[in-house]
Short mmCIF file of C-alpha atoms in Angstrom, two decimals:
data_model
loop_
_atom_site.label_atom_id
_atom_site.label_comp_id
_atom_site.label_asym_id
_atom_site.label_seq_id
_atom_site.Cartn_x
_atom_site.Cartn_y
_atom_site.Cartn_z
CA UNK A 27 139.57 118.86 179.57
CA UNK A 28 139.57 121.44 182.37
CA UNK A 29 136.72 122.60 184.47
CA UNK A 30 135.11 125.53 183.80
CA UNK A 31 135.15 126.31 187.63
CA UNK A 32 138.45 126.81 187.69
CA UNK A 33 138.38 130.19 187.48
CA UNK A 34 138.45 132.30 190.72
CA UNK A 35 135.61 134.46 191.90
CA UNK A 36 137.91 137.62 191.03
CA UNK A 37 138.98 136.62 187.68
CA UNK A 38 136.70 136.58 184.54
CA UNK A 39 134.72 133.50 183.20
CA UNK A 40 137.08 134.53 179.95
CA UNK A 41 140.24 134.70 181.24
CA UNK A 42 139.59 137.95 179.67
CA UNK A 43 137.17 140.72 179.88
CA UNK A 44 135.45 140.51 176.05
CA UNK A 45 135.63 143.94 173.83
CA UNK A 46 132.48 146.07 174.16
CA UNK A 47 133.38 147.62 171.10
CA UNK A 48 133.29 144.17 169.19
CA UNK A 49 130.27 142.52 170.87
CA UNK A 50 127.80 145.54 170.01
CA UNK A 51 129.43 145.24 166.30
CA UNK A 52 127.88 141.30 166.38
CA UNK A 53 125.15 142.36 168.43
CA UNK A 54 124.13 144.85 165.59
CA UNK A 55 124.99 142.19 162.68
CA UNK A 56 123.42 139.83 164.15
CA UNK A 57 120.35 141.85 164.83
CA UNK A 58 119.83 143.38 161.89
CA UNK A 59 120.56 139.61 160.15
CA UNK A 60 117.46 138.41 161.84
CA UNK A 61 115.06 141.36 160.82
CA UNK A 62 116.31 140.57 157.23
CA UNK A 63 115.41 137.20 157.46
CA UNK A 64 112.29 137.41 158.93
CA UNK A 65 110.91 140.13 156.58
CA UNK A 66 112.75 138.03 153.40
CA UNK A 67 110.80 134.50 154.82
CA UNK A 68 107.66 136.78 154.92
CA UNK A 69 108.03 138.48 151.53
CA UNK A 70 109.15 134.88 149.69
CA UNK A 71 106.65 132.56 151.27
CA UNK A 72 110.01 130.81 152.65
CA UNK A 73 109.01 129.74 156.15
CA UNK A 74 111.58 127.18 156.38
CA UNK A 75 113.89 130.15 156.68
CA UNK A 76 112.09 131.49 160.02
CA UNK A 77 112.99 128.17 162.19
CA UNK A 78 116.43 127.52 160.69
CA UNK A 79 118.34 130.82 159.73
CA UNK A 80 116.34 133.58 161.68
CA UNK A 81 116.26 131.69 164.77
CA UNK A 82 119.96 131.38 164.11
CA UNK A 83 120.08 135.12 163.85
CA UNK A 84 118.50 135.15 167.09
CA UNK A 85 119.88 133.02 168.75
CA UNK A 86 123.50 134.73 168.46
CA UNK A 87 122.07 138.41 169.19
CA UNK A 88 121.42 136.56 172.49
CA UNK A 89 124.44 135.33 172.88
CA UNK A 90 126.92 138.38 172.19
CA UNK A 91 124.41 140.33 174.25
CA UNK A 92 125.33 137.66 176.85
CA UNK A 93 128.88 139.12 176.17
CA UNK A 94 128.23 142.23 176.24
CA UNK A 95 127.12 142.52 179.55
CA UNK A 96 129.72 140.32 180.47
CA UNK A 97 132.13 143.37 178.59
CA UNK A 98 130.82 145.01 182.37
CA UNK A 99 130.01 142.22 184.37
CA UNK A 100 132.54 139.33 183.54
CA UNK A 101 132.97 137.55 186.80
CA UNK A 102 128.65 136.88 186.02
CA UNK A 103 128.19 133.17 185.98
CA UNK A 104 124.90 133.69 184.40
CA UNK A 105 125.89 135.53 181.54
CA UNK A 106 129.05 133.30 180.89
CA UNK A 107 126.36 130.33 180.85
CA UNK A 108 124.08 132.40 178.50
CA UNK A 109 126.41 133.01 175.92
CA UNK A 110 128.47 129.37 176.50
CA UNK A 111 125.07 127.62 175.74
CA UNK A 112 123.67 129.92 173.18
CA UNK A 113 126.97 130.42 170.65
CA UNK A 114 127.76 126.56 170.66
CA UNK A 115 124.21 125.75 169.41
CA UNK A 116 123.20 129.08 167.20
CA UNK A 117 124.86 127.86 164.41
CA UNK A 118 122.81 124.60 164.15
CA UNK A 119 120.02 125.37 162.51
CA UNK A 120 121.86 127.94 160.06
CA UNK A 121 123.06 124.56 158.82
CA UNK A 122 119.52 123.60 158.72
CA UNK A 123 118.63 126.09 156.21
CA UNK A 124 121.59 125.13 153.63
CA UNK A 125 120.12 121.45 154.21
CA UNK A 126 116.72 122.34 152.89
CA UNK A 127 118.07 124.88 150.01
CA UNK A 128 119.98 122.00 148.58
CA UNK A 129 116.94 119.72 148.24
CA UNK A 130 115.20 122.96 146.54
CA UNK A 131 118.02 122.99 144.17
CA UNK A 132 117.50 119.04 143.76
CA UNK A 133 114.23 119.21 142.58
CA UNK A 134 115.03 122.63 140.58
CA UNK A 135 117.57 120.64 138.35
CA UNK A 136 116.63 117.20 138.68
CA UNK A 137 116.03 114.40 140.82
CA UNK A 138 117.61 111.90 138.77
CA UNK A 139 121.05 113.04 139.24
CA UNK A 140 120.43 112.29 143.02
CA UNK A 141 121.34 109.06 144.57
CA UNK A 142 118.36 109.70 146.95
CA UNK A 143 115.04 112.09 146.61
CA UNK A 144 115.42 115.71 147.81
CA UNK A 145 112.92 114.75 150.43
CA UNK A 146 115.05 112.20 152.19
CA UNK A 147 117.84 114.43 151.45
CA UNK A 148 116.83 116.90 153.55
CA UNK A 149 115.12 114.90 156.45
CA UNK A 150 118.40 112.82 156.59
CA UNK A 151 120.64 115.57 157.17
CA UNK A 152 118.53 117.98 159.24
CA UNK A 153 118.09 114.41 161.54
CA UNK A 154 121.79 114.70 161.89
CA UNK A 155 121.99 118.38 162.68
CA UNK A 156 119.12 117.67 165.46
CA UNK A 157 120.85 114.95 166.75
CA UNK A 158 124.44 117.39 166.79
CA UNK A 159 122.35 119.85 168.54
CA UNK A 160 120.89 117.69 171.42
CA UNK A 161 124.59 116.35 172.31
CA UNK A 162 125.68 119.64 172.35
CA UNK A 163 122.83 120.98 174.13
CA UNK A 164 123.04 118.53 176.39
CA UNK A 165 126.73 118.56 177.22
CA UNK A 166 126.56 122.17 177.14
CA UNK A 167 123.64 122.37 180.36
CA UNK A 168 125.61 119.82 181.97
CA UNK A 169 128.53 121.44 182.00
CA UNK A 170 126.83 124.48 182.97
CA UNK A 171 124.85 123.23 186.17
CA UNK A 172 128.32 121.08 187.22
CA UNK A 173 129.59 121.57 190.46
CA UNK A 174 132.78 119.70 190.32
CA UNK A 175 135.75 120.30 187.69
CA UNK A 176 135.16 116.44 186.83
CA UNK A 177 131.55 117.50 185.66
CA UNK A 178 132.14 120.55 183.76
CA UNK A 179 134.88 118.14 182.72
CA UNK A 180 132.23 115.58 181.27
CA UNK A 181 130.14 118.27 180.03
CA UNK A 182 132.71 120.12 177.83
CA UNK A 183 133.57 116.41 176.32
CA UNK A 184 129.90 116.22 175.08
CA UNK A 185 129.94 119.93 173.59
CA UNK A 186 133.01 119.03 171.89
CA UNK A 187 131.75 115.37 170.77
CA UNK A 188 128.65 116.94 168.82
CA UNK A 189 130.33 119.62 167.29
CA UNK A 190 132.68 117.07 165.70
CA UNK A 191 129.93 115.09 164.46
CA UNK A 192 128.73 118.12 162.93
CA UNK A 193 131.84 118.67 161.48
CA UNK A 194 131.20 115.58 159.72
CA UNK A 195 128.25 116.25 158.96
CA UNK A 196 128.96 118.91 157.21
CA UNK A 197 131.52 117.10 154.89
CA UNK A 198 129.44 114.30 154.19
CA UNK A 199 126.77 117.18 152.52
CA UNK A 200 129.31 118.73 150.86
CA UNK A 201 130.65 115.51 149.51
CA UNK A 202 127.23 114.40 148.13
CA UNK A 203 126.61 118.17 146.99
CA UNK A 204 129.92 117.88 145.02
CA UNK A 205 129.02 114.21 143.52
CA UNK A 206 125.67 115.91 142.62
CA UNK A 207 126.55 118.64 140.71
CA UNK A 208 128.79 116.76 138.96
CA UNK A 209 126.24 114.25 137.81
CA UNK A 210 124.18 117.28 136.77
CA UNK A 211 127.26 118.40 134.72
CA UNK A 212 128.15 115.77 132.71
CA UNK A 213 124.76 114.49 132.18
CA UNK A 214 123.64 118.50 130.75
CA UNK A 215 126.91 118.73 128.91
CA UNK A 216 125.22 117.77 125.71
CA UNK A 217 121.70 118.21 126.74
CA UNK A 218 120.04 120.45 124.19
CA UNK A 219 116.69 120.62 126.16
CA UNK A 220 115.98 121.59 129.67
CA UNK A 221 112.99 120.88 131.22
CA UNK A 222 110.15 124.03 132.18
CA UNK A 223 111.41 126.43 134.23
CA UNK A 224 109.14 126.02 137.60
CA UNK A 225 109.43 125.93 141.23
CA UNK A 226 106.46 123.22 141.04
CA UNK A 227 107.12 119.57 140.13
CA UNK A 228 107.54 118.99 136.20
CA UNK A 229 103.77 118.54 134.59
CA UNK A 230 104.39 115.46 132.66
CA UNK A 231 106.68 112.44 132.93
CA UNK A 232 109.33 113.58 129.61
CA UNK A 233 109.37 116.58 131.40
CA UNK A 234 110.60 114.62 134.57
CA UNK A 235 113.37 113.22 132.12
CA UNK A 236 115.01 116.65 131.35
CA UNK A 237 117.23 118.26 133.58
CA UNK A 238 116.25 122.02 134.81
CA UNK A 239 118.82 124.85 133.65
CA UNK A 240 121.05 126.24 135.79
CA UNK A 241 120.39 129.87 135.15
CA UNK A 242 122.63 132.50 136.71
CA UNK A 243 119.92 133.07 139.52
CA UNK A 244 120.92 129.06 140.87
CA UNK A 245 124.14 129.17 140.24
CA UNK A 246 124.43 133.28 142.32
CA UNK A 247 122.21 130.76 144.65
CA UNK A 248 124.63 127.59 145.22
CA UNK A 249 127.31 129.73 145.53
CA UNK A 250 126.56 131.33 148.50
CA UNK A 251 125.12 127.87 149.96
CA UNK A 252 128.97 126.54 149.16
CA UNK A 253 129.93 130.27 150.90
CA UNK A 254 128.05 129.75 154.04
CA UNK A 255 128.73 126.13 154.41
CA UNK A 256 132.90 126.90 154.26
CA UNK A 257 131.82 129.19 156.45
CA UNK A 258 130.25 126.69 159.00
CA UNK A 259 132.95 124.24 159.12
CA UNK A 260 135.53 126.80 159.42
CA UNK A 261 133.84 127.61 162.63
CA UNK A 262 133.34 123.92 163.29
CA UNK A 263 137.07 123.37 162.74
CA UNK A 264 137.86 126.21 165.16
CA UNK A 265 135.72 125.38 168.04
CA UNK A 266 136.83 121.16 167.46
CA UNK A 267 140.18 122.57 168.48
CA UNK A 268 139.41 125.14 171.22
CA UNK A 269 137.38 122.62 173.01
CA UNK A 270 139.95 120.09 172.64
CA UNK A 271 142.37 122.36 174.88
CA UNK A 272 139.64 122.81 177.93
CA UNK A 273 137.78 125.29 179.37
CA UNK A 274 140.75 127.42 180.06
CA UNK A 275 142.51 126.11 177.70
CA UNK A 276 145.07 128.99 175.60
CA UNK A 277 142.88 129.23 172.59
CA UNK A 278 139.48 129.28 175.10
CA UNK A 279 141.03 132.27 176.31
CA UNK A 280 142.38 134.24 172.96
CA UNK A 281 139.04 136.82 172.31
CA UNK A 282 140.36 138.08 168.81
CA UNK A 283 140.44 133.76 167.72
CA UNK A 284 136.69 133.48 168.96
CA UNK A 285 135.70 137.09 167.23
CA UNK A 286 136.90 135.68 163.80
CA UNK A 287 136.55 132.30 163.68
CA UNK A 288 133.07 132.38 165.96
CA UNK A 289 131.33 135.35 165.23
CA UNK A 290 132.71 136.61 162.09
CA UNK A 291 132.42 133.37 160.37
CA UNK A 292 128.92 133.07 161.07
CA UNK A 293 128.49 136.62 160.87
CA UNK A 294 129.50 135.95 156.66
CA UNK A 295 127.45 132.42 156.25
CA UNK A 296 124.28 134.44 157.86
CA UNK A 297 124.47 136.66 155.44
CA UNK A 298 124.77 134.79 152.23
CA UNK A 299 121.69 133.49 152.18
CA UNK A 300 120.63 136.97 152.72
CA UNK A 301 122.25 138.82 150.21
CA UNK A 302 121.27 135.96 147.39
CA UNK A 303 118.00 134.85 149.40
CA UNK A 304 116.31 131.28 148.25
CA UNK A 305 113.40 132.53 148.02
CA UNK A 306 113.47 134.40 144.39
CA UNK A 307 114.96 130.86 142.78
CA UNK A 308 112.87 128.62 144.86
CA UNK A 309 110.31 129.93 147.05
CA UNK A 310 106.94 129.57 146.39
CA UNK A 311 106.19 133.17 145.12
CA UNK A 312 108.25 132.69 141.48
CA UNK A 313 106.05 132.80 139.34
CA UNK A 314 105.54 130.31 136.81
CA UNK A 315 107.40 130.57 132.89
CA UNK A 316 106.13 127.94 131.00
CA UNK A 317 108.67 128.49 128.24
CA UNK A 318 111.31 125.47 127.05
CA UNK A 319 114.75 126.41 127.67
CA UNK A 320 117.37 125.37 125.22
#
């Protein structure tokens, strides 16, 4: 890979000087994402969703406001660094969030259909993600405070090595989502009883036996948990291969590429999990309906 001190003094960071039109569209998105998610954690009871997807939302409003003051400034170094660091790793914990909604779900329809309990589920994955996140994070500062091409080098190899494993991450989930749900299928395709319906764990152990329905509120739910995640590896996909070409490499340097498959795409998983929030189908706050479902 290429340094990212390459560049000239003159020239942009970019190699191009990004859109101040565009980055105070993701600036607002992304802003008004993160006031949705905070007030839906609060309203729900959901606090998992304040240190996965709102500090997601965060995160990237920081970034693109990185870029836009580099849409006047973009020769800054310090804003280049900003949003470098900030957009590889904002993602992350986004990911995070669809990790822990999934073991919800688990325990929602049934544990049995699991090869593994919901809780190790979730602390397996989210252990990956965190371990993505440090090798980026730490590729990404050392390719920030290089002072030689060979370093910024090094450090963009790192970036790229930890977003691939959380490329793979993400298709491991979605492979053991997709096993799941199947189990769940054909195991409640001649089920004629379903256990309570209940955020809490089943009251007795023949309730444990039955599966939980999958009413239209869990099924609105996993669909836009199989939305955002598409989303996420899109983006994954994209930045595997703009990495791969360097730090001003072609596709480093093509702003409309970044805008969709960067911002956009997390722009639309962001916002699935607002528009058909976790937090009615699982969240603490659902109330109880002790009625069999048949």
């Amino acid at each position: 890979m290429s340094g990212v001190f390459d560049i000239n003094a003159d020239e942009s960071r970019y190699g191009y000087t990004p859109s101040r039109v565009a980055t105070i569209v993701f600036v607002v998105l992304f802003g008004i994402s993160s006031i949705l998610h905070l007030g839906q954690a609060v309203k729900y009871r959901t606090w998992f969703m304040l240190i996965t997807a709102f500090l997601s939302g965060v995160m990237e409003t920081v970034g693109w406001a990185a870029r836009f003051y580099s849409s006047f400034h973009p020769t800054n170094t310090m804003a280049y660094t900003i949003q470098t660091s900030v957009l590889v790793l904002a993602p992350t914990p986004l990911l995070a969030a669809n990790f822990v909604i999934f073991g919800r779900l688990i325990r929602q329809l049934g544990e049995r259909y699991s090869r593994i309990k919901p809780r190790f589920y979730t602390i397996l994955f989210t252990s990956c993600d965190v371990f993505s996140i440090l090798i980026q994070g730490s590729g990404g500062g050392l390719a920030a405070s290089a002072k030689t091409v060979n370093g910024a080098r090094l450090g963009g190899n790192i970036v790229l090595a930890g977003i691939t494993i959380q490329a793979i991450i993400i298709v491991g989930f979605s492979l053991c989502a997709i096993e799941y749900f199947v189990r769940y299928r054909t195991a409640t395709r001649t089920q004629s009883d379903f256990r309570l319906v209940a955020t809490d764990e089943p009251s007795n152990a023949s309730q444990e036996l039955l599966p939980g329905r999958f009413t239209p509120e869990l099924q609105r739910l996993t669909w836009a948990l199989i939305g955002s995640t598409t989303f996420l590896f899109i983006r994954s996909v994209y930045r595997i291969v703009e990495l791969s070409g360097g730090w001003d490499g072609r596709i480093m340097r093509m702003e409309i590429l970044f805008n969709i498959l960067d911002g956009a795409m997390i722009v639309l998983a962001i916002y699935c999990t607002i528009i058909v929030h976790p937090g009615p189908a699982l969240g603490p706050s659902k109330a109880r309906n002790d009625r069999p479902i048949a």
